[in-house]
Structure formats: structure tokens, C-alpha cells
GROMACS .gro file of C-alpha atoms in nm:
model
  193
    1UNK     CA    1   0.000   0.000   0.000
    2UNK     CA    2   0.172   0.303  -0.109
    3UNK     CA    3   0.026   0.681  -0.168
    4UNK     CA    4   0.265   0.953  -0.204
    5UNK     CA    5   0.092   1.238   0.032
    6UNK     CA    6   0.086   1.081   0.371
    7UNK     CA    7  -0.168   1.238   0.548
    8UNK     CA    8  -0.177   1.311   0.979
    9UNK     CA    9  -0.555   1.314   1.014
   10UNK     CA   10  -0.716   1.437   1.334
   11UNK     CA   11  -1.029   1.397   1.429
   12UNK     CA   12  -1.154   1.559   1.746
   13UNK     CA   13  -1.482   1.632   1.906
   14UNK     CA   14  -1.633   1.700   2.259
   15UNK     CA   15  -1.695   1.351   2.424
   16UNK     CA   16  -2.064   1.201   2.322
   17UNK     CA   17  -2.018   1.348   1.944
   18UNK     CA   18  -1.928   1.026   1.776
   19UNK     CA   19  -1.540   1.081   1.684
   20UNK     CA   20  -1.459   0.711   1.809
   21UNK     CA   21  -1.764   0.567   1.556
   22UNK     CA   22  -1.658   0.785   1.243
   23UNK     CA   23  -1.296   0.713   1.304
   24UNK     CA   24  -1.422   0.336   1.301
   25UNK     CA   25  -1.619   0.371   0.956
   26UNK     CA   26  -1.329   0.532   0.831
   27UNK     CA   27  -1.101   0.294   0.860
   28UNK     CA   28  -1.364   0.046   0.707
   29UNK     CA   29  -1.404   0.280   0.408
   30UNK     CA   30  -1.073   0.429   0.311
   31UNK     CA   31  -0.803   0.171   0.269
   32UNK     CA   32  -0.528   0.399   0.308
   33UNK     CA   33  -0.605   0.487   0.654
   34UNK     CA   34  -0.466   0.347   1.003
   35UNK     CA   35  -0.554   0.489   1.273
   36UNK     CA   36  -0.256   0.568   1.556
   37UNK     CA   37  -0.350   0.310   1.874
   38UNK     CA   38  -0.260   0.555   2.139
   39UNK     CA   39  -0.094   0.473   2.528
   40UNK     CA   40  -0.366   0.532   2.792
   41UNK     CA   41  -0.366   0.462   3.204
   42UNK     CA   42  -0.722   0.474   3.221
   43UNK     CA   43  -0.898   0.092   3.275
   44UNK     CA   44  -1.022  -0.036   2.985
   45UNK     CA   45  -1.378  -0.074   2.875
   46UNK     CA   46  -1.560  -0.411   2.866
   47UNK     CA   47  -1.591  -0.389   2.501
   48UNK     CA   48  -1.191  -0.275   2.453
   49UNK     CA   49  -0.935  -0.523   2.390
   50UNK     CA   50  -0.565  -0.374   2.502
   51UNK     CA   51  -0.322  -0.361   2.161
   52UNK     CA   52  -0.628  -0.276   1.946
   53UNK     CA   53  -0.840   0.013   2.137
   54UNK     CA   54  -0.585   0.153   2.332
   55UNK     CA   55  -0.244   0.017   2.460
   56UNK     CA   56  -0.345   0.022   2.850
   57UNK     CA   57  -0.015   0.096   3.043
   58UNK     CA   58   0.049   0.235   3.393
   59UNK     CA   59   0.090   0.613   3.476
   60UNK     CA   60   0.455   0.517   3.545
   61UNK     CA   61   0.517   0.400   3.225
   62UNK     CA   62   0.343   0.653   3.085
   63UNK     CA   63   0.598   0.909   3.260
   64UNK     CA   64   0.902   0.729   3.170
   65UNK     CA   65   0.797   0.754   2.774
   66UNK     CA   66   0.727   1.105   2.827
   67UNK     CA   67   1.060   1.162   3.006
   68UNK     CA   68   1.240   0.976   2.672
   69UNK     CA   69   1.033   1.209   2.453
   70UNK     CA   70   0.860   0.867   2.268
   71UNK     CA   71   0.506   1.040   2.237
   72UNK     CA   72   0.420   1.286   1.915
   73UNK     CA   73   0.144   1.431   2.137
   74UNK     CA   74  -0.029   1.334   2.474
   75UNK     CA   75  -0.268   1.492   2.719
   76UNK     CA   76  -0.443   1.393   3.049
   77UNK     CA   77  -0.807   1.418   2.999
   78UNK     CA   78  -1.050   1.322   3.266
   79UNK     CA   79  -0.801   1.198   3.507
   80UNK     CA   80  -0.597   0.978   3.287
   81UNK     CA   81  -0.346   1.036   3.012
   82UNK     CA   82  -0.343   0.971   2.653
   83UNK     CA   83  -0.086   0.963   2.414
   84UNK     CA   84   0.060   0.846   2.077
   85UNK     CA   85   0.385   0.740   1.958
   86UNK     CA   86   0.665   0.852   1.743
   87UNK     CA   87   0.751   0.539   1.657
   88UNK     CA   88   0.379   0.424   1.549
   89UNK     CA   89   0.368   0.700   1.339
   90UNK     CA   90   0.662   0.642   1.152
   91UNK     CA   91   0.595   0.257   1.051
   92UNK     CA   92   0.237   0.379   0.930
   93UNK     CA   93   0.364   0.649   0.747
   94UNK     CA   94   0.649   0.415   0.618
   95UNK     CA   95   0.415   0.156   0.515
   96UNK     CA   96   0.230   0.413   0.302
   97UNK     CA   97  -0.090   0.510   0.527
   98UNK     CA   98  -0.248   0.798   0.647
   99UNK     CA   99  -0.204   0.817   1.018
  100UNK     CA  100  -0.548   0.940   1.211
  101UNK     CA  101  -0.540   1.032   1.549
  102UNK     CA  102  -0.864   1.018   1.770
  103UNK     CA  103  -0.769   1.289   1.982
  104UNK     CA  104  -0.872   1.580   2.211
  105UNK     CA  105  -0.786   1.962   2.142
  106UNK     CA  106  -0.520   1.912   2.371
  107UNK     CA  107  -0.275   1.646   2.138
  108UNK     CA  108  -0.414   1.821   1.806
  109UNK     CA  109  -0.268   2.115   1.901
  110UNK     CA  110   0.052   1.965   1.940
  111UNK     CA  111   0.057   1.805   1.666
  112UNK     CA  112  -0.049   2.101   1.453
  113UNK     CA  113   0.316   2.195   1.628
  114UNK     CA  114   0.502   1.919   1.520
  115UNK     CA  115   0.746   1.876   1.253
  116UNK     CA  116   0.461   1.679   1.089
  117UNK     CA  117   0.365   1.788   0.748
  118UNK     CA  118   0.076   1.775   0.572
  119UNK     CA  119  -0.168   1.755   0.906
  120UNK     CA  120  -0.577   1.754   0.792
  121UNK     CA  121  -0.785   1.856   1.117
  122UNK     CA  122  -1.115   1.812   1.200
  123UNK     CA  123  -1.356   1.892   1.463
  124UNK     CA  124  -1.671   1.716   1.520
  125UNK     CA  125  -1.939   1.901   1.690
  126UNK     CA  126  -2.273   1.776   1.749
  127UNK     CA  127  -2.625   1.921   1.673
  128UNK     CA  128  -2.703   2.030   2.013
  129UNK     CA  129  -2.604   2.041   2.316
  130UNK     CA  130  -2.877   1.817   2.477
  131UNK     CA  131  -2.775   1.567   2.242
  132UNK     CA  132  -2.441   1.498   2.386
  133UNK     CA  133  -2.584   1.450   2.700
  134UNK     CA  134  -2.848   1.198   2.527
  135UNK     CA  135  -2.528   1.026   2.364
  136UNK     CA  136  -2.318   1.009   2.697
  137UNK     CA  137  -2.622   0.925   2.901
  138UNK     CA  138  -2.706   0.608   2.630
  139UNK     CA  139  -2.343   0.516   2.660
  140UNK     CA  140  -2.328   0.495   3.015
  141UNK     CA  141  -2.560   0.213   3.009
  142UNK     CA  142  -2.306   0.027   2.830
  143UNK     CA  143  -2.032   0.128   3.001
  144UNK     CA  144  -2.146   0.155   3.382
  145UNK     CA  145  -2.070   0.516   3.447
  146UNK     CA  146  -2.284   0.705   3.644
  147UNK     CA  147  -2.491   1.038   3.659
  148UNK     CA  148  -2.172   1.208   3.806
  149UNK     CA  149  -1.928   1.103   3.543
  150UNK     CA  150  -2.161   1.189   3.282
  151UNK     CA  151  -2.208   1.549   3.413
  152UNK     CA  152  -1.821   1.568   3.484
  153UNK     CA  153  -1.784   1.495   3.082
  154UNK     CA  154  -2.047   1.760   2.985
  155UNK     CA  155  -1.847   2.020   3.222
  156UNK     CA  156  -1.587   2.044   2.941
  157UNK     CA  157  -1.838   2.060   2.658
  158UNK     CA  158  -1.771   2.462   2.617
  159UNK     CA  159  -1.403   2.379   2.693
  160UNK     CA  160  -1.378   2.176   2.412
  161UNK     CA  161  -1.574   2.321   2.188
  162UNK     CA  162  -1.412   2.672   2.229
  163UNK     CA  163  -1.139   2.518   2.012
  164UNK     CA  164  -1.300   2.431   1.726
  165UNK     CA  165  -1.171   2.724   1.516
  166UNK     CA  166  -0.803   2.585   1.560
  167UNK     CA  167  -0.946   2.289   1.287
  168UNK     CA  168  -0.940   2.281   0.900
  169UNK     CA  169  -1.227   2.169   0.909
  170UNK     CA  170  -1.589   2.165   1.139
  171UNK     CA  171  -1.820   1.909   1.058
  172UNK     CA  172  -2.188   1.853   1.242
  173UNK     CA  173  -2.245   1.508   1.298
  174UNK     CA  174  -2.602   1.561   1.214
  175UNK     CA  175  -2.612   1.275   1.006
  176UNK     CA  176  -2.346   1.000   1.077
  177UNK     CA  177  -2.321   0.883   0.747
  178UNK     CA  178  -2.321   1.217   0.582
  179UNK     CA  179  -2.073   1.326   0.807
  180UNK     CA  180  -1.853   1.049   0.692
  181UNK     CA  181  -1.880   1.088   0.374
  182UNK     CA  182  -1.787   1.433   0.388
  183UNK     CA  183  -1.480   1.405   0.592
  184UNK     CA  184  -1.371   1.092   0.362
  185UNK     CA  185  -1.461   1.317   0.082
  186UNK     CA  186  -1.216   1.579   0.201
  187UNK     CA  187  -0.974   1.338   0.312
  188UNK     CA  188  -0.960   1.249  -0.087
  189UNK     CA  189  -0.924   1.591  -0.178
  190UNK     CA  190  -0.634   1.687   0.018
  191UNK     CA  191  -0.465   1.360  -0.082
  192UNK     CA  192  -0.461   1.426  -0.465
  193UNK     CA  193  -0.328   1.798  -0.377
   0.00000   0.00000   0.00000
């Protein structure tokens, strides 16, 4: 698989807006994507599997690979950190993919700081406010969190959203397969440029 524009792709989004799911139907649409598999201390979901979600590492180790300067970008969000690797970038890139990063505001400005070229940004907002809390509220069902943590998530909706303007892009996930399509769409166009 080779392309010769290898694209960073970032994807970001207050939690609830559906950045994990279109990341996920990206990668089963465009060929030519592979998505960085970031470090994380935080315990994994039931439905994650360690190596494919996330890598799930303790906050020690996490510190040591910060110390040796291994991570592109990282962030602690909600009490644990996040953060992707040099090194994973390089073997995708070298293998001819785009890279995408499911990330917070926090690692996409960092990246946008890098020595990464050709970076393609995108922030996902949704249509309301109420529905994030509809999303998060339906997800905790699956995942066992609670009224608090739910309410702890919406109280860096504004936070998050405040930094949409730093993206190429902004893209309402009104409807998910329309909002696909557009950021594959746009994916394609900055490729062939």
C-alpha cells in the first residue's frame, strides 16, 4: 500500500459526538487509513481489547515515555493520560498510510506543532447540546458510568468546543453517514493535492 501524500488526520470532538464511531467507519471505508492506537492509564472498557483500542499501560510508564520524549502528542483528559507514539507514526507512514489520530484539542494542538507535514484537522461538533448529553447518558448504560461522570464529561463541553476554530475543518455530525462521507470526501481531496 503506497500513496505519495501521507496524510496526519485528526479527528476531534467534545466527548458524546461520535469521533470514536466515524474514526471506526473510516477505517472500514478508506483503505489507506490506520488509525494511531494511542498509550492510555485509564482501565479499559468491557468492550476494549488492550493492543487494538488503546495500549493500557500504567501512569509510570506513561511518565518514563514522556521523560524519553517517545510520544508525538499526549494529554491527560478526565483523570488519565493519553498519548501516541513517534515510533507508530513512523511505521504507518512508512508503510504508506495515512495516520489518524482520535484525539482531544489538547494532542491536536501539538501536533499542529510538530514537525509533521501535511496535518488535515477536523472537529466534530454535534447538533445540540442536549444531544451529547443523550449520547453520553445512552453510553453509560453500556459502560457503567454514572450520573456524576456523565455530568463531569459535559463540564468540558464549552471547553472543548471553544477550540473548534483551531481545525481545518468543522463538521456537524447531524447525520453520521453524511458526516462520513464528507470528511472521507475531504480526506480524498487533500490527498490528490
Amino acid at each position: 500500500m503506497t500513496t505519495s501524500k501521507k496524510l496526519i488526520i485528526i479527528i476531534s470532538s467534545p466527548s458524546g459526538a461520535g469521533k470514536t464511531s466515524i474514526c471506526k467507519k473510516l477505517l472500514e471505508i478508506n483503505q489507506k487509513i490506520k488509525i494511531s492506537i494511542s498509550d492510555t492509564t485509564r482501565v479499559p472498557r468491557d468492550n476494549e481489547i488492550d493492543g487494538k483500542d488503546y495500549n493500557f499501560i500504567s501512569e509510570q510508564l506513561f511518565n518514563n515515555k514522556i521523560s524519553n520524549n517517545e510520544y508525538v502528542e499526549f494529554a491527560k483528559v478526565f483523570g488519565n493520560y493519553y498519548g501516541s507514539l513517534h515510533k507508530n507514526v513512523m511505521d504507518l507512514h512508512n508503510n504508506g498510510y495515512h495516520v489518524l489520530f482520535d484525539i482531544d484539542w489538547q494532542g491536536a494542538k501539538q501536533l499542529k506543532s510538530s514537525n509533521y507535514s501535511d496535518i488535515l484537522s477536523f472537529f466534530i461538533i454535534p447538533p445540540s447540546k442536549k444531544v451529547i448529553y443523550e449520547r453520553l447518558s445512552a453510553r453509560a448504560k453500556l459502560s457503567g458510568d454514572d450520573e456524576k461522570a456523565i455530568n463531569h464529561r459535559m463540564s468540558f463541553y464549552d471547553t472543548e468546543v471553544k477550540h473548534k476554530n483551531d481545525y481545518d475543518h468543522v463538521i456537524i455530525n447531524n447525520n453520521f453517514d453524511d458526516c462520513v462521507r464528507e470528511i472521507n470526501n475531504l480526506i480524498l481531496k487533500k490527498e490528490n493535492n
